[in-house]
CSV table of C-alpha atoms and ligand atoms in Angstrom, one decimal:
chain,number,residue,atom,x,y,z
A,580,MET,CA,16.5,-9.5,1.9
A,581,ARG,CA,13.4,-7.3,1.4
A,582,THR,CA,14.2,-3.6,0.9
A,583,PRO,CA,11.7,-1.7,3.1
A,584,ILE,CA,9.1,0.3,1.3
A,585,ILE,CA,7.6,3.5,2.8
A,586,ALA,CA,4.6,4.6,0.8
A,587,GLY,CA,2.6,7.8,1.3
A,588,ASN,CA,-1.1,7.4,0.6
A,589,TRP,CA,-2.2,11.0,0.2
A,590,LYS,CA,-5.8,10.0,-0.1
A,591,MET,CA,-8.0,12.9,-1.3
A,592,TYR,CA,-5.6,15.6,-0.2
A,593,LYS,CA,-3.4,18.1,-2.1
A,594,THR,CA,-4.2,20.1,-5.1
A,595,GLN,CA,-1.8,19.9,-8.1
A,596,ASN,CA,0.3,22.8,-6.8
A,597,GLU,CA,0.4,21.6,-3.2
A,598,ALA,CA,1.4,18.2,-4.4
A,599,PHE,CA,4.2,19.6,-6.5
A,600,GLN,CA,5.6,21.5,-3.5
A,601,LEU,CA,5.4,18.6,-1.1
A,602,ALA,CA,7.0,16.2,-3.7
A,603,SER,CA,9.8,18.7,-4.5
A,604,THR,CA,10.6,19.1,-0.8
A,605,LEU,CA,10.7,15.4,-0.3
A,606,LYS,CA,13.0,15.1,-3.4
A,607,GLN,CA,15.5,17.5,-1.9
A,608,ARG,CA,15.5,15.7,1.4
A,609,LEU,CA,15.3,12.0,0.4
A,610,SER,CA,16.6,11.6,-3.2
A,611,ASN,CA,19.9,9.9,-2.2
A,612,LEU,CA,18.5,7.1,-0.1
A,613,ASN,CA,19.1,3.6,-1.4
A,614,SER,CA,18.3,1.4,1.5
A,615,VAL,CA,14.6,2.2,1.4
A,616,LYS,CA,12.1,2.6,-1.4
A,617,VAL,CA,10.0,5.7,-1.1
A,618,VAL,CA,6.7,5.7,-3.0
A,619,LEU,CA,4.3,8.7,-3.3
A,620,CYS,CA,0.6,8.0,-4.1
A,621,PRO,CA,-1.1,11.4,-4.8
A,622,PRO,CA,-4.6,11.7,-6.2
A,623,PHE,CA,-4.9,11.1,-9.9
A,624,THR,CA,-5.0,14.9,-10.6
A,625,ALA,CA,-1.6,15.3,-9.2
A,626,LEU,CA,0.2,12.3,-10.6
A,627,ALA,CA,1.7,14.3,-13.5
A,628,SER,CA,3.0,17.1,-11.4
A,629,VAL,CA,4.4,14.8,-8.7
A,630,LYS,CA,6.2,12.8,-11.5
A,631,GLU,CA,7.7,16.0,-12.7
A,632,ALA,CA,8.8,17.0,-9.2
A,633,ILE,CA,10.6,13.7,-8.4
A,634,LEU,CA,12.3,13.4,-11.8
A,635,GLY,CA,15.9,12.4,-11.4
A,636,SER,CA,15.4,11.0,-7.9
A,637,ASN,CA,14.9,7.5,-6.5
A,638,ILE,CA,11.4,8.4,-5.3
A,639,LEU,CA,8.7,6.3,-7.1
A,640,LEU,CA,5.2,7.1,-8.1
A,641,GLY,CA,2.0,5.2,-7.2
A,642,ALA,CA,-1.7,5.6,-7.8
A,643,GLN,CA,-4.5,5.0,-5.3
A,644,ASN,CA,-6.8,2.8,-7.4
A,645,MET,CA,-7.4,1.7,-11.1
A,646,HIS,CA,-10.0,0.0,-13.2
A,647,TRP,CA,-9.0,-3.4,-14.5
A,648,GLU,CA,-9.9,-2.9,-18.2
A,649,LYS,CA,-7.4,-1.5,-20.6
A,650,GLU,CA,-9.9,1.1,-21.8
A,651,GLY,CA,-13.6,1.5,-22.3
A,652,ALA,CA,-16.9,3.3,-21.6
A,653,TYR,CA,-16.4,3.5,-17.8
A,654,THR,CA,-17.1,7.1,-16.9
A,655,GLY,CA,-15.0,8.4,-14.0
A,656,GLU,CA,-12.5,5.5,-14.1
A,657,VAL,CA,-8.7,5.4,-14.8
A,658,SER,CA,-7.0,2.5,-16.7
A,659,PRO,CA,-3.8,0.7,-15.9
A,660,GLU,CA,-2.2,1.9,-19.1
A,661,MET,CA,-3.0,5.5,-18.2
A,662,LEU,CA,-1.2,5.0,-14.9
A,663,LEU,CA,1.8,3.3,-16.5
A,664,THR,CA,2.3,5.9,-19.1
A,665,ILE,CA,2.1,8.8,-16.6
A,666,GLY,CA,5.0,7.2,-14.8
A,667,CYS,CA,3.4,5.0,-12.0
A,668,LYS,CA,5.2,1.9,-10.8
A,669,TYR,CA,2.8,1.1,-8.0
A,670,VAL,CA,-1.0,1.1,-7.5
A,671,ILE,CA,-2.8,0.7,-4.2
A,672,ILE,CA,-5.6,-1.9,-4.5
A,673,GLY,CA,-8.5,-2.7,-2.2
A,674,HIS,CA,-7.9,0.0,0.4
A,675,SER,CA,-10.4,-0.4,3.3
A,676,GLU,CA,-11.9,3.0,2.3
A,677,ARG,CA,-12.5,1.7,-1.2
A,678,ARG,CA,-14.0,-1.5,0.2
A,679,SER,CA,-16.3,0.3,2.7
A,680,TYR,CA,-17.3,3.5,0.8
A,681,PHE,CA,-17.2,2.3,-2.8
A,682,PHE,CA,-18.3,-1.3,-2.3
A,683,GLU,CA,-15.2,-3.0,-3.6
A,684,THR,CA,-15.2,-6.7,-3.0
A,685,ASN,CA,-12.6,-9.5,-3.0
A,686,GLN,CA,-13.7,-10.2,-6.6
A,687,THR,CA,-13.1,-6.7,-7.9
A,688,VAL,CA,-9.8,-6.5,-5.9
A,689,ASN,CA,-8.7,-9.7,-7.6
A,690,LEU,CA,-9.6,-8.3,-11.1
A,691,ARG,CA,-7.6,-5.2,-10.4
A,692,VAL,CA,-4.6,-7.1,-9.0
A,693,LYS,CA,-4.4,-9.4,-12.0
A,694,SER,CA,-4.8,-6.5,-14.4
A,695,ALA,CA,-2.1,-4.4,-12.6
A,696,LEU,CA,0.4,-7.3,-12.9
A,697,LYS,CA,-0.5,-7.8,-16.5
A,698,PHE,CA,0.3,-4.2,-17.3
A,699,GLY,CA,3.5,-4.2,-15.2
A,700,LEU,CA,2.3,-2.2,-12.2
A,701,ILE,CA,3.1,-3.4,-8.7
A,702,PRO,CA,-0.2,-3.7,-6.7
A,703,ILE,CA,-0.1,-2.7,-3.0
A,704,ILE,CA,-2.9,-5.0,-1.9
A,705,CYS,CA,-4.6,-3.8,1.3
A,706,VAL,CA,-6.1,-6.2,3.8
A,707,GLY,CA,-7.3,-5.8,7.4
A,708,GLU,CA,-10.0,-6.4,9.9
A,709,ARG,CA,-12.6,-4.0,11.4
A,710,LEU,CA,-12.8,-3.4,15.2
A,711,GLU,CA,-15.8,-5.6,15.7
A,712,GLU,CA,-14.0,-8.4,13.8
A,713,ARG,CA,-10.9,-8.1,16.0
A,714,GLU,CA,-13.0,-8.1,19.1
A,715,ALA,CA,-14.8,-11.2,17.9
A,716,ASN,CA,-11.4,-12.9,17.4
A,717,LYS,CA,-11.9,-13.0,13.7
A,718,THR,CA,-8.8,-11.1,12.6
A,719,GLU,CA,-7.1,-14.2,11.0
A,720,GLN,CA,-10.3,-15.3,9.3
A,721,VAL,CA,-10.9,-11.9,7.7
A,722,VAL,CA,-7.3,-11.4,6.7
A,723,GLU,CA,-7.2,-14.9,5.2
A,724,ASN,CA,-10.4,-14.2,3.3
A,725,HIS,CA,-8.9,-10.9,1.9
A,726,ILE,CA,-5.6,-12.6,0.9
A,727,LYS,CA,-7.2,-15.6,-0.7
A,728,GLY,CA,-9.7,-13.4,-2.6
A,729,ALA,CA,-7.0,-11.0,-3.8
A,730,PHE,CA,-4.7,-13.8,-5.0
A,731,ALA,CA,-7.2,-16.0,-6.6
A,732,ASP,CA,-6.0,-17.6,-9.9
A,733,LEU,CA,-2.4,-16.2,-9.4
A,734,THR,CA,0.7,-18.3,-9.7
A,735,GLY,CA,3.6,-17.9,-7.3
A,736,ASN,CA,5.6,-16.1,-10.0
A,737,LEU,CA,3.1,-13.4,-10.2
A,738,ALA,CA,2.3,-13.3,-6.5
A,739,GLU,CA,5.9,-12.5,-5.7
A,740,GLU,CA,5.6,-9.3,-7.7
A,741,THR,CA,3.0,-7.9,-5.3
A,742,VAL,CA,3.2,-5.9,-2.1
A,743,ILE,CA,0.7,-6.4,0.8
A,744,ALA,CA,-0.4,-3.8,3.2
A,745,TYR,CA,-1.9,-5.0,6.5
A,746,GLU,CA,-4.1,-2.1,7.7
A,747,PRO,CA,-6.3,-2.8,10.6
A,748,VAL,CA,-9.4,-0.6,9.9
A,749,TRP,CA,-9.6,0.4,13.5
A,750,ALA,CA,-6.1,1.9,13.4
A,751,ILE,CA,-6.7,4.0,10.2
A,752,GLY,CA,-6.9,7.7,10.9
A,753,THR,CA,-7.8,7.1,14.6
A,754,GLY,CA,-4.4,7.6,16.3
A,755,LYS,CA,-4.7,4.0,17.6
A,756,THR,CA,-1.9,1.9,16.3
A,757,ALA,CA,-1.5,-1.8,16.5
A,758,THR,CA,1.3,-2.5,18.9
A,759,PRO,CA,4.4,-3.7,17.1
A,760,SER,CA,3.9,-7.2,18.4
A,761,GLN,CA,0.1,-7.2,17.5
A,762,ALA,CA,1.0,-6.1,14.0
A,763,ASN,CA,3.9,-8.5,13.6
A,764,GLU,CA,1.7,-11.4,14.7
A,765,VAL,CA,-0.7,-10.7,11.7
A,766,HIS,CA,2.3,-10.2,9.3
A,767,LEU,CA,3.7,-13.6,10.3
A,768,PHE,CA,0.2,-15.1,9.8
A,769,ILE,CA,0.1,-13.6,6.3
A,770,ARG,CA,3.6,-14.8,5.5
A,771,GLU,CA,2.7,-18.4,6.6
A,772,LEU,CA,-0.5,-18.2,4.6
A,773,LEU,CA,1.4,-17.1,1.4
A,774,SER,CA,3.9,-19.8,2.0
A,775,SER,CA,1.1,-22.5,2.1
A,776,MET,CA,-0.6,-21.0,-0.9
A,777,PHE,CA,2.6,-20.6,-3.0
A,778,SER,CA,6.0,-21.5,-1.5
A,779,LYS,CA,8.2,-20.3,1.2
A,780,GLU,CA,10.6,-18.7,-1.3
A,781,CYS,CA,7.7,-16.7,-2.8
A,782,ALA,CA,6.4,-15.7,0.6
A,783,ASP,CA,9.8,-14.5,1.7
A,784,LYS,CA,10.0,-12.2,-1.3
A,785,ILE,CA,6.8,-10.3,-0.7
A,786,ASN,CA,7.0,-7.0,1.3
A,787,ILE,CA,4.3,-6.8,3.9
A,788,LEU,CA,3.7,-3.2,4.9
A,789,TYR,CA,1.9,-2.0,8.0
A,790,GLY,CA,-0.6,0.8,7.8
A,791,GLY,CA,-2.7,2.6,10.4
A,792,SER,CA,-1.7,5.7,12.3
A,793,VAL,CA,2.0,5.3,11.5
A,794,LYS,CA,3.8,8.4,12.9
A,795,PRO,CA,7.4,9.4,13.4
A,796,ASP,CA,7.2,8.4,17.1
A,797,ASN,CA,6.0,4.8,16.5
A,798,SER,CA,7.5,4.0,13.1
A,799,LYS,CA,10.9,2.7,14.3
A,800,GLN,CA,9.4,0.2,16.7
A,801,LEU,CA,7.0,-1.1,14.0
A,802,LEU,CA,9.7,-1.3,11.3
A,803,ASP,CA,12.1,-3.1,13.7
A,804,MET,CA,9.8,-6.1,13.8
A,805,SER,CA,10.9,-9.2,11.9
A,806,ASP,CA,8.1,-9.3,9.3
A,807,ILE,CA,7.1,-5.6,9.0
A,808,ASP,CA,8.8,-4.6,5.7
A,809,GLY,CA,7.7,-1.0,5.5
A,810,ALA,CA,4.7,1.2,6.0
A,811,LEU,CA,1.7,2.6,4.2
A,812,VAL,CA,1.3,6.0,5.7
A,813,GLY,CA,-1.8,8.2,5.5
A,814,GLY,CA,-2.0,11.4,7.5
A,815,ALA,CA,1.7,11.6,8.4
A,816,SER,CA,2.7,11.5,4.7
A,817,LEU,CA,1.0,14.8,4.1
A,818,ASP,CA,3.7,16.7,5.9
A,819,ALA,CA,7.4,16.7,4.7
A,820,ASP,CA,8.9,16.7,8.2
A,821,SER,CA,6.9,13.8,9.5
A,822,PHE,CA,7.2,11.7,6.3
A,823,GLU,CA,10.9,12.3,6.2
A,824,LYS,CA,11.3,11.1,9.8
A,825,ILE,CA,9.3,7.9,9.0
A,826,VAL,CA,11.4,7.2,5.9
A,827,ARG,CA,14.6,7.7,7.9
A,828,SER,CA,13.4,5.4,10.6
A,829,ALA,CA,13.4,2.6,8.0
A,830,THR,CA,17.1,3.1,7.0
B,987,13P,P1,-3.4,6.9,8.6
B,987,13P,O1,-1.9,6.8,8.6
B,987,13P,O2,-3.9,8.3,8.4
B,987,13P,O3,-4.0,6.2,9.7
B,987,13P,O4,-3.9,6.2,7.3
B,987,13P,C1,-3.5,4.9,7.0
B,987,13P,C2,-3.9,4.5,5.7
B,987,13P,O5,-5.1,4.3,5.4
B,987,13P,C3,-2.9,4.3,4.6
B,987,13P,O6,-3.4,3.7,3.5
């Protein structure tokens, strides 16, 4: 059985102090949960303070991006080892905002995924179609291209260490959510694809999260679907009440 994962992607929100406060509140409210993995992904500048705030709880730390090299002359970048030693277990890779605003490609996503796994970080690999692609009936084609690109050169043993987040771009920050059945249909497609690329056993081990306007009032219906194994939450993860409700709807 896959333990559900609820990850908060805080994007470029929360100063160090604000992040510490939010994480401390979440620790008080959520530290005893065992049936769901809670992951907080603050900006780089707040990783250390969030780590301190969640110390002694089950809450896990994640970053929002990383470079693939161990170190080097890459001004403005952060390495996998830096994330690991600050206490991260997860790292979001290939978010649609990275793909569209910072020109990430399947190839750079693949480099980051392989590097994260090599350093012992769990990549949360984001895939998903834009509105015009969905309207042109290209959802499966786009998602397949993202998955095949991200997983290039990986063996099944490594692939099963990853997490996937299906985030239709048209649902991110728009208040438009995929219906539970629309989302589950794509999750099933992804699982079948992984099964054909690796094996059914491998595909069955991979958590596939849904992301895109997940809120307390729609999370339960989404999480009840057969192949939705958690959520990657943006806006609603910035508020303790709403994030707590989403986490509890996964228990
Ligand atoms: P929203 O929940 O704000 O739509 O963001 C989703 C997202 O991009 C999570 O990575």
